[in-house]
Amino acid sequence: MVLLTRMQTLPMHVFSQQQQRPPLSLSHVESQHLLTATHLADASAGITAPHPNAACVLAHGSRVVGDAFLYAEGGRSAEIQAVERAREHATGSTAYLNLEPGDCHGDDSPILALKQHFRGKAITALRKAGIIVDVLGEDTVGDRAQEALEACQYVNIPLLYTATHQLPFSVLKYAMTLDGKIATSTGHSSWVSSKLSRQRVLETRGRSNAVIVGGNTVRRDDPRLTARQENCHSPVRIVMSRGLDLPEEANLWDVSITPTIVMTQRGARNDLQKKLASKGVEIVEFDFLTPRDVMNYCYDCGFLSVLWECGGTLSAPAISAGVIHKVMAFVAPKIIGGVRAPSPVGELGFLEMTQALKLSNVSYEQVGPDLLISGYLYPIPGMQVDAPMWEEAPYVTGSNDEKSVIYFHKTWGFFGAFSTFSPHPVSMENDGKRISWHSVEHYYQAQKFNGVKDRMAEKFAKDIQAADCPEKAAWLGKNFARQHPDLLQPDWQQRRTGIMYEALAKKFSLYPDLRNLLLSTNSRLLVNSSPFDVYWGCGRNGMGLNQLGKLLMKLRAEFEAVEIVKLHKSSIPKYSG
C-alpha cells in the first residue's frame, strides 16, 4: 500500500478524528516528492529482501527537510532516519512514503517516528494520532497521482510478484545477435553485447538476491557472477546441474565474496560434492531437480528477486514451469549465422505461431550500440495482494503438535524480534568498557576477533561494529573468518554459544516488549527456520542444531522463574507488627 502522509503533529488533539474530505489532486511539488521517494527506495534494491524497498521524504512545501531509505534487513527504518535528519523541522512537515510503514513485532520505533504499523494498521494508527493520511489510488485523483502510484508499484515489483505467486520475481536475461544467436557454433560468446550492456547486467545483478546458471555456462564460460563493484551487493550464486557434471576448479567455487549453492539430484557424484563442500560451496540435493523446486527453495530463503543468466537448455524448462516473470533481451547489431549456433531459449514444444508467448509492458532502450527489449510474461500484480496478516500466520498450520512450534527467521515476521538481526541496540561490557552495538549480530560477529593481539583482527572488529546494518555485519564477520581463520579467537567454537547467550539476555532484558513477547510463547518450541544455518538454525532439511531457538527457550525459562519468584513474594502477607 502506498501513502502520502501529512505530518501535522502539533497540536495532536486538533485532528482527533479523520474528516471526510474530497479526493486529493496532487500538486506538481507533491508528485515530485513521491517520485523522489521511489528513487530513494530503489537504491536499496537487492539488499533489503525479504523487506520491500522503502523510503521516506519529509518536506515543507517544496523544501525537503529530511529523507532516507531502508538500507537492509535489520537496518534502521527510513522513517526514523528521515525524522532524525529533519530534527525540529519534522514538526508540521509532510511525509511522502512509497510504501506504508512497517516494522517487526516488538519494535514500534518507526511508528513512534511518524506514529505507525503494517498493512492497513499504520494508516489507522496514524489517523488515530491526528495525522492526515492520503493513500494513493484511494484518496487521490488525477494523472500526477496515477504516475506516482505506478512509480511506487514499479519500485517494489519483486514484492508484488512474490506475494502474488509465492515465488521470487524472476528475470531471464540474455544477449543475442540480430539473427538470434547467443554464441557461435563452437560456443564462443565473448562478447555478444557491448561493454555498456554488460555494465547494465552487473547493475541488475546487484539488484538481485540470487543469480542462476546451468552446468553448461559453468563449463563453457567459467563466470564469477558478482556485481564487480566495490562495496556493492553481490547475489547468491546458484548452479543447477542434475548430473553434477561440473569442473573441480571454477571461479564460482571461490566463496570469499559471496556464497555459491550447487543444486543437484540426490546421489550425484558424491566425490565432487565433498570436494565442493570443503571449499565452502553449499550442496542442495533434490529427488528430481526442476526450476520450480529451485524457486521454491529461493522463496523459503526469503529471496525477492532472482536473475537467470542461463542458456537455452535451462531457460526453456524455466519458462515452461512458469517461474520466469520478466525478460531482458540485449540485441546486438551483429550477425554470426550457424545452424548449430545456440539460441537464448530452447525447445518449448510450440508448433504454431499462435502459441507464442506475448510480453506485456514492453519497453525499448538503446544501450550503446545495442537495443534492450524488456517485457513481462505475467501481468504486474496490483498493490492489493492477498497476503496473510501477521495475526493470521505467526504459527505453522497443521496438527496440534505442529501448532506448538513457533518458527522465526527474518526480522519482518511476527516473531522477527527473535532474530539476531532485529534493530535493537545492546550495550555490552568489553575489557572493562561498556560499548554500544547496533544489534546482537554486530556484537556476535565482532567477538570472533575480540582479544586477538593483531592489528588486522582489531580492524575487523571495528569494521563490523561500524557496519550500517546487521546484514553487512554478518557478511563482514563471515567473510573475514573465511579469509583469515588464523585470526579467530583460539577457542571461538567453544565460546560462541555463551557469547550469543550473553547478548540475547541483554537484549531481552533491555526491552520489556521483547521480554513479554518471549514470555507469551509459553512452552512452545522455538525454531530458527533459517535454511542456510545448520548451527543456529534448523537448516533446509530440519536437521540443524537450532542453537538460537534453544538459547531463547533457556532465556524464557529464566524469565519465567523470575516471574514466579515475584508472584510468590507479592502473595506473602506483610507483617504489620
XYZ file of C-alpha atoms in Angstrom:
577
model
C 0.000 0.000 0.000
C 1.272 3.455 -0.846
C 0.684 6.582 1.128
C 1.152 10.270 1.194
C 1.243 11.144 4.899
C 0.680 14.688 6.152
C 2.516 15.012 9.430
C 0.639 17.788 11.159
C 1.921 16.639 14.526
C 1.221 19.638 16.754
C -1.200 20.024 18.336
C -2.326 16.365 18.108
C -5.799 16.908 19.572
C -6.824 19.129 16.646
C -7.021 16.061 14.406
C -8.594 13.572 16.772
C -10.912 12.342 14.021
C -10.256 11.821 10.331
C -12.588 14.170 8.488
C -14.318 13.122 5.286
C -12.538 15.069 2.557
C -12.853 15.126 -1.207
C -10.221 13.162 -3.208
C -6.862 14.887 -3.297
C -5.398 16.119 -6.563
C -1.615 16.152 -6.199
C 0.317 19.292 -6.986
C 3.456 19.123 -9.112
C 5.603 19.517 -5.971
C 3.786 16.713 -4.147
C 4.123 14.294 -7.058
C 7.828 15.122 -7.329
C 8.353 14.347 -3.638
C 6.669 10.969 -4.108
C 8.790 10.227 -7.179
C 11.868 11.185 -5.151
C 10.786 8.652 -2.508
C 10.565 5.918 -5.151
C 14.032 6.786 -6.498
C 15.452 6.666 -2.974
C 13.758 3.330 -2.265
C 15.209 1.909 -5.448
C 18.723 2.495 -4.096
C 18.323 -0.496 -1.774
C 17.133 -2.938 -4.452
C 18.650 -6.358 -3.929
C 19.805 -5.910 -0.332
C 16.567 -5.447 1.633
C 14.953 -8.838 0.929
C 12.619 -10.040 2.177
C 11.721 -6.477 3.106
C 10.334 -4.279 0.343
C 12.208 -1.224 -0.868
C 11.083 1.662 1.310
C 11.932 5.362 1.590
C 10.639 8.471 3.305
C 10.837 12.141 2.286
C 9.884 14.904 4.759
C 9.090 18.290 3.279
C 7.576 21.705 3.959
C 6.115 22.652 0.613
C 8.911 22.359 -1.935
C 11.672 22.272 0.704
C 12.909 18.807 1.688
C 13.955 18.745 5.348
C 14.833 15.063 5.660
C 14.952 11.919 3.556
C 16.227 8.358 3.879
C 15.720 4.764 2.710
C 15.822 1.361 4.394
C 19.296 0.004 3.642
C 18.997 -3.686 4.528
C 17.400 -6.225 6.825
C 17.677 -5.131 10.423
C 18.669 -1.616 9.408
C 17.075 1.466 10.911
C 13.795 2.348 9.232
C 13.559 5.100 6.635
C 11.052 6.970 8.810
C 13.392 7.144 11.812
C 16.354 8.256 9.718
C 14.333 10.938 7.916
C 12.939 12.357 11.175
C 16.416 12.436 12.728
C 17.823 14.293 9.731
C 14.959 16.774 9.760
C 15.321 17.369 13.511
C 12.969 20.142 14.668
C 11.841 20.708 11.069
C 9.950 17.377 11.153
C 7.168 19.050 13.120
C 4.357 20.098 10.820
C 6.023 18.565 7.774
C 4.502 16.239 5.203
C 5.917 12.722 4.892
C 5.988 11.151 1.448
C 6.411 7.364 1.507
C 6.467 4.903 -1.372
C 5.119 2.196 0.952
C 3.059 2.003 4.102
C 5.319 1.938 7.191
C 6.023 -1.480 8.667
C 8.170 -2.971 11.431
C 8.960 -6.190 13.212
C 6.799 -7.119 16.184
C 8.098 -5.689 19.415
C 9.708 -2.660 17.779
C 7.364 0.254 17.180
C 10.111 2.852 16.747
C 9.193 3.662 13.108
C 5.605 4.410 14.158
C 6.836 6.465 17.035
C 8.862 8.413 14.491
C 5.784 9.020 12.336
C 3.355 7.283 14.677
C 2.716 3.637 12.836
C 2.232 -0.498 11.825
C 1.609 -2.944 8.933
C -0.871 -3.420 6.048
C -3.640 -1.045 6.965
C -2.674 -0.827 10.629
C -0.240 2.004 10.006
C -2.899 4.091 8.329
C -5.319 3.532 11.201
C -2.663 4.265 13.840
C -1.512 7.424 12.092
C -5.053 8.721 11.695
C -5.865 7.997 15.322
C -2.815 10.061 16.238
C -4.300 13.030 14.405
C -2.153 12.751 11.295
C -3.859 13.263 7.955
C -3.172 10.308 5.652
C -3.907 10.200 1.931
C -3.480 6.856 0.169
C -2.525 6.910 -3.490
C -5.169 5.206 -5.587
C -7.781 5.553 -2.840
C -7.788 9.162 -1.645
C -6.167 10.748 -4.700
C -7.204 11.513 -8.269
C -5.548 12.839 -11.409
C -2.678 11.991 -13.744
C 0.018 13.046 -11.275
C -1.367 10.732 -8.594
C -1.539 7.872 -11.104
C 2.054 8.484 -12.201
C 3.235 8.480 -8.589
C 1.246 5.303 -7.845
C 2.760 3.465 -10.807
C 6.273 4.579 -9.795
C 5.702 3.253 -6.276
C 4.443 -0.043 -7.694
C 7.372 -0.463 -10.072
C 9.983 0.070 -7.362
C 8.527 -2.920 -5.470
C 7.613 -5.178 -8.383
C 9.590 -8.090 -6.841
C 7.493 -7.827 -3.675
C 4.236 -7.774 -5.657
C 5.119 -10.856 -7.681
C 6.438 -12.730 -4.659
C 3.324 -12.029 -2.600
C 1.035 -12.995 -5.503
C 2.791 -16.095 -6.859
C 4.534 -17.312 -3.661
C 7.728 -17.414 -5.732
C 10.539 -14.882 -6.125
C 10.307 -12.422 -9.007
C 12.436 -13.991 -11.770
C 14.109 -12.211 -14.670
C 15.573 -14.058 -17.662
C 18.471 -12.082 -19.121
C 20.320 -12.836 -22.343
C 22.285 -11.121 -25.095
C 21.834 -12.192 -28.702
C 22.749 -11.142 -32.222
C 20.268 -9.848 -34.768
C 19.869 -13.391 -36.066
C 19.020 -14.688 -32.588
C 22.288 -16.357 -31.542
C 23.867 -16.217 -28.086
C 27.169 -17.762 -29.229
C 28.878 -19.148 -32.301
C 28.506 -22.794 -33.319
C 31.714 -23.501 -31.360
C 30.225 -21.976 -28.188
C 32.321 -18.792 -28.245
C 30.320 -15.866 -26.819
C 32.769 -13.151 -25.712
C 31.294 -10.767 -26.365
C 27.861 -10.675 -27.964
C 26.853 -7.371 -26.423
C 28.687 -4.101 -25.806
C 30.550 -3.007 -22.674
C 27.682 -0.683 -21.759
C 25.199 -3.563 -21.946
C 27.435 -5.729 -19.790
C 27.633 -2.914 -17.242
C 23.829 -2.839 -17.143
C 23.861 -6.567 -16.422
C 26.236 -6.007 -13.485
C 23.841 -3.389 -12.117
C 20.950 -5.835 -12.493
C 22.912 -8.487 -10.603
C 23.474 -6.003 -7.794
C 19.696 -5.570 -7.544
C 19.067 -9.333 -7.336
C 19.158 -11.677 -4.358
C 20.360 -14.636 -6.415
C 21.626 -15.401 -9.914
C 21.097 -18.803 -11.556
C 23.127 -20.582 -14.233
C 23.291 -24.131 -15.548
C 26.203 -26.522 -15.842
C 26.836 -25.581 -19.479
C 27.519 -21.973 -18.521
C 29.972 -23.021 -15.785
C 31.872 -25.369 -18.103
C 31.929 -23.004 -21.082
C 32.345 -19.537 -19.556
C 33.704 -20.110 -16.020
C 31.827 -16.982 -14.803
C 32.200 -15.174 -11.482
C 28.637 -13.789 -11.419
C 29.470 -10.985 -8.994
C 28.442 -7.338 -9.287
C 32.170 -6.470 -9.608
C 31.741 -3.154 -7.858
C 33.390 -2.163 -4.585
C 31.042 -2.188 -1.591
C 28.237 -3.370 -3.869
C 25.829 -6.156 -3.025
C 26.604 -9.401 -4.858
C 23.867 -12.013 -5.197
C 23.985 -15.603 -4.012
C 25.159 -17.720 -6.971
C 23.156 -20.844 -7.801
C 24.303 -23.589 -10.188
C 21.712 -26.114 -11.399
C 23.159 -29.449 -12.538
C 21.302 -32.756 -12.338
C 24.298 -34.978 -13.015
C 26.847 -32.659 -11.357
C 28.992 -32.690 -14.479
C 30.997 -29.717 -13.240
C 34.724 -28.888 -13.092
C 36.593 -29.320 -9.816
C 38.110 -25.860 -10.207
C 35.971 -22.849 -11.170
C 35.595 -19.188 -10.259
C 32.224 -19.925 -8.675
C 33.855 -22.166 -6.071
C 35.541 -19.099 -4.547
C 33.019 -18.106 -1.875
C 35.110 -15.381 -0.236
C 32.984 -12.653 -1.847
C 29.530 -14.215 -1.951
C 28.062 -17.717 -1.358
C 27.610 -20.353 -4.053
C 24.930 -23.049 -3.932
C 25.038 -26.088 -6.201
C 21.651 -27.731 -6.691
C 21.646 -31.279 -7.982
C 19.849 -34.615 -7.780
C 20.274 -36.926 -4.851
C 23.377 -39.111 -5.021
C 25.007 -37.350 -7.972
C 28.824 -37.533 -7.817
C 29.304 -37.734 -4.069
C 33.067 -37.361 -4.515
C 32.666 -33.937 -6.184
C 30.063 -32.923 -3.615
C 32.621 -33.478 -0.840
C 35.305 -31.509 -2.681
C 32.991 -28.563 -3.310
C 31.710 -28.637 0.262
C 35.304 -28.460 1.518
C 35.671 -25.192 -0.425
C 32.622 -23.723 1.315
C 30.132 -24.395 -1.500
C 26.689 -25.418 -0.254
C 25.212 -28.528 -1.863
C 21.438 -28.930 -2.015
C 20.041 -32.246 -3.265
C 16.588 -32.847 -4.736
C 14.916 -36.132 -5.633
C 14.334 -34.627 -9.077
C 15.773 -31.195 -9.884
C 13.351 -28.779 -11.578
C 13.228 -24.974 -11.959
C 10.131 -24.798 -9.761
C 11.826 -26.742 -6.957
C 14.720 -24.305 -7.104
C 12.386 -21.316 -6.954
C 10.503 -22.821 -4.017
C 13.858 -23.108 -2.266
C 14.648 -19.466 -3.064
C 11.234 -18.414 -1.752
C 11.885 -20.274 1.516
C 15.180 -18.385 1.780
C 13.335 -15.064 1.618
C 14.632 -14.062 -1.809
C 12.516 -11.475 -3.627
C 14.366 -11.184 -6.936
C 16.263 -13.825 -8.941
C 18.210 -13.287 -12.161
C 18.516 -16.186 -14.617
C 21.690 -15.912 -16.732
C 21.480 -19.365 -18.227
C 21.492 -20.704 -21.775
C 18.608 -22.067 -23.805
C 18.818 -25.571 -22.306
C 17.762 -24.259 -18.882
C 15.738 -21.188 -19.860
C 13.173 -23.248 -21.792
C 12.123 -25.504 -18.882
C 12.144 -22.457 -16.570
C 9.713 -20.657 -18.884
C 7.600 -23.813 -19.274
C 7.460 -24.174 -15.488
C 6.003 -20.666 -15.229
C 8.753 -19.318 -12.973
C 10.067 -16.616 -15.341
C 8.182 -13.331 -14.962
C 10.250 -10.846 -16.948
C 12.607 -10.987 -19.934
C 15.554 -8.652 -20.582
C 16.949 -9.191 -24.090
C 20.011 -7.274 -25.252
C 20.029 -7.345 -29.056
C 23.407 -6.556 -30.643
C 23.665 -5.273 -34.246
C 25.634 -8.339 -35.337
C 25.045 -11.428 -37.472
C 27.007 -14.645 -36.966
C 24.792 -17.312 -38.561
C 25.328 -21.021 -37.936
C 22.759 -23.801 -37.967
C 24.165 -25.198 -34.718
C 24.730 -21.828 -33.040
C 22.653 -21.750 -29.825
C 19.627 -19.520 -29.286
C 18.563 -17.983 -25.946
C 15.526 -20.259 -25.459
C 15.480 -23.979 -26.213
C 12.545 -26.219 -27.133
C 9.185 -25.134 -25.742
C 7.099 -27.570 -27.763
C 5.213 -24.899 -29.706
C 4.054 -25.899 -33.199
C 2.174 -22.773 -34.305
C 2.895 -19.062 -34.120
C -0.388 -18.581 -32.274
C 1.219 -20.410 -29.334
C 3.946 -17.789 -28.995
C 4.259 -16.159 -25.580
C 3.495 -12.450 -25.733
C 5.124 -9.908 -23.436
C 3.275 -7.029 -21.788
C 4.512 -3.617 -20.600
C 7.236 -3.836 -23.226
C 9.957 -1.181 -23.218
C 12.762 -0.401 -25.670
C 16.017 1.264 -24.681
C 19.201 1.987 -26.580
C 22.241 0.866 -24.585
C 25.317 1.884 -26.542
C 25.028 0.140 -29.918
C 22.604 -2.462 -28.530
C 18.834 -2.456 -28.086
C 17.456 -3.596 -24.730
C 13.943 -5.039 -25.043
C 12.209 -5.740 -21.727
C 8.754 -7.088 -21.007
C 6.677 -9.225 -18.669
C 5.402 -12.757 -19.268
C 2.850 -12.340 -16.474
C 0.796 -9.201 -15.672
C 2.199 -6.971 -12.956
C 0.114 -7.617 -9.827
C -1.687 -4.696 -8.196
C -0.718 -3.322 -4.833
C -3.621 -5.029 -3.073
C -2.261 -8.556 -2.690
C -3.886 -11.401 -0.832
C -1.140 -11.885 1.738
C -1.754 -13.166 5.289
C -1.921 -10.669 8.091
C 0.550 -11.114 10.935
C -2.153 -12.265 13.324
C -3.169 -14.963 10.840
C 0.262 -16.526 10.420
C 2.507 -16.442 13.459
C 2.478 -20.230 13.754
C 2.639 -23.077 11.272
C -0.692 -24.512 10.260
C -1.490 -28.181 10.611
C -1.862 -30.599 13.504
C -1.956 -29.582 17.147
C 1.624 -30.801 17.522
C 2.720 -28.519 14.707
C 0.917 -25.556 16.256
C 3.032 -25.989 19.395
C 6.048 -24.945 17.323
C 6.884 -21.303 16.606
C 9.119 -20.699 13.615
C 11.080 -17.475 13.237
C 13.817 -16.294 10.897
C 13.522 -12.940 9.125
C 13.004 -9.716 11.072
C 9.800 -8.858 9.238
C 7.871 -11.817 10.706
C 5.537 -11.803 13.685
C 8.392 -13.066 15.869
C 11.053 -11.194 13.911
C 12.395 -9.700 17.150
C 13.766 -13.163 17.996
C 16.247 -12.770 15.141
C 19.758 -11.590 15.960
C 19.292 -9.156 13.064
C 16.452 -7.232 14.730
C 17.254 -3.494 15.124
C 17.601 -3.487 18.904
C 20.891 -1.935 20.087
C 22.633 -3.593 23.043
C 25.271 -2.276 25.406
C 27.890 -4.893 26.319
C 30.916 -4.761 28.594
C 34.215 -5.403 26.835
C 37.599 -5.250 28.589
C 36.089 -3.166 31.378
C 34.438 -0.739 28.962
C 30.761 -0.584 28.058
C 30.312 -0.484 24.289
C 27.078 0.011 22.344
C 26.306 -2.281 19.398
C 23.643 -1.726 16.733
C 22.336 -5.286 17.107
C 23.125 -8.675 18.634
C 24.514 -9.759 15.256
C 27.008 -6.875 15.263
C 28.261 -7.887 18.714
C 28.425 -11.599 17.944
C 30.359 -11.227 14.687
C 32.898 -8.804 16.219
C 33.605 -11.150 19.132
C 35.158 -13.624 16.692
C 38.228 -11.369 16.665
C 37.996 -9.776 20.101
C 41.110 -10.064 22.223
C 43.321 -11.259 19.366
C 46.556 -9.265 19.526
C 46.778 -8.400 15.855
C 46.161 -5.100 14.067
C 44.154 -6.748 11.307
C 41.921 -8.558 13.809
C 41.339 -5.284 15.665
C 40.427 -3.608 12.365
C 37.989 -6.415 11.547
C 36.205 -5.927 14.887
C 35.964 -2.159 14.343
C 34.677 -2.550 10.778
C 31.973 -4.929 11.987
C 30.956 -2.570 14.782
C 30.657 0.302 12.282
C 28.565 -1.705 9.781
C 25.367 0.177 8.991
C 23.111 -2.885 9.229
C 23.202 -6.396 10.775
C 23.257 -7.983 7.329
C 26.527 -6.228 6.492
C 27.965 -7.052 9.909
C 27.195 -10.731 9.328
C 28.705 -10.634 5.834
C 31.880 -8.958 7.116
C 32.265 -11.342 10.036
C 31.778 -14.478 7.958
C 33.962 -13.201 5.137
C 36.811 -12.196 7.450
C 36.609 -15.577 9.202
C 36.767 -17.453 5.890
C 39.712 -15.446 4.597
C 41.657 -15.276 7.881
C 40.754 -18.269 10.089
C 44.075 -17.790 11.896
C 42.799 -14.507 13.366
C 39.764 -16.050 15.093
C 39.742 -16.426 18.860
C 41.545 -19.734 19.502
C 38.585 -21.108 21.471
C 35.862 -19.458 19.341
C 33.970 -22.680 18.588
C 33.641 -23.404 22.311
C 32.825 -19.832 23.361
C 30.417 -18.720 20.623
C 27.261 -20.157 22.214
C 27.949 -18.443 25.523
C 28.730 -15.141 23.813
C 25.465 -15.308 21.892
C 23.512 -16.066 25.078
C 25.008 -13.073 26.905
C 23.958 -10.754 24.085
C 20.447 -12.238 23.857
C 19.979 -11.909 27.622
C 20.997 -8.269 27.454
C 18.678 -7.555 24.520
C 15.572 -9.136 26.045
C 16.303 -7.531 29.422
C 16.697 -4.049 27.925
C 13.402 -4.116 26.018
C 10.307 -5.037 28.083
C 8.159 -5.558 24.960
C 10.601 -8.173 23.685
C 10.710 -9.881 27.066
C 6.906 -10.028 27.160
C 6.831 -11.365 23.610
C 9.220 -14.159 24.580
C 7.181 -14.985 27.681
C 3.981 -15.060 25.597
C 5.277 -18.119 23.728
C 4.748 -20.148 26.928
C 6.046 -23.697 26.478
C 6.067 -23.716 22.685
C 9.120 -24.972 20.849
C 11.054 -22.089 19.257
C 12.739 -22.938 15.954
C 15.008 -20.708 13.889
C 13.895 -21.755 10.393
C 16.977 -20.429 8.578
C 17.550 -22.813 5.656
C 21.230 -21.831 5.427
C 22.324 -22.204 9.042
C 22.650 -25.705 10.470
C 24.144 -24.498 13.765
C 21.955 -21.581 14.826
C 19.030 -22.714 12.661
C 17.283 -25.910 11.613
C 18.685 -25.944 8.046
C 16.700 -26.747 4.950
C 16.031 -30.379 5.876
C 15.185 -29.625 9.503
C 18.230 -31.485 10.800
C 20.116 -28.401 12.028
C 21.016 -27.867 15.702
C 18.677 -24.862 16.199
C 21.004 -23.396 18.821
C 19.382 -19.956 18.631
C 15.961 -21.418 19.371
C 17.419 -23.417 22.268
C 19.065 -20.329 23.771
C 15.812 -18.375 23.549
C 13.924 -21.176 25.296
C 16.595 -21.245 28.011
C 16.267 -17.480 28.439
C 12.476 -17.792 28.537
C 12.760 -20.338 31.358
C 14.946 -17.945 33.359
C 12.467 -15.092 32.867
C 9.592 -17.384 33.914
C 11.478 -18.324 37.086
C 11.933 -14.640 37.937
C 8.208 -14.017 37.367
C 7.303 -16.909 39.663
C 9.530 -15.510 42.429
C 7.929 -12.064 42.009
C 4.462 -13.572 42.179
C 5.371 -15.580 45.266
C 6.761 -12.510 47.047
C 3.688 -10.440 46.214
C 1.418 -13.135 47.661
C 3.199 -13.228 51.061
C 1.257 -11.101 53.574
C 3.291 -8.293 55.052
C 3.949 -8.438 58.807
C 2.259 -5.441 60.396
C 3.954 -5.759 63.787
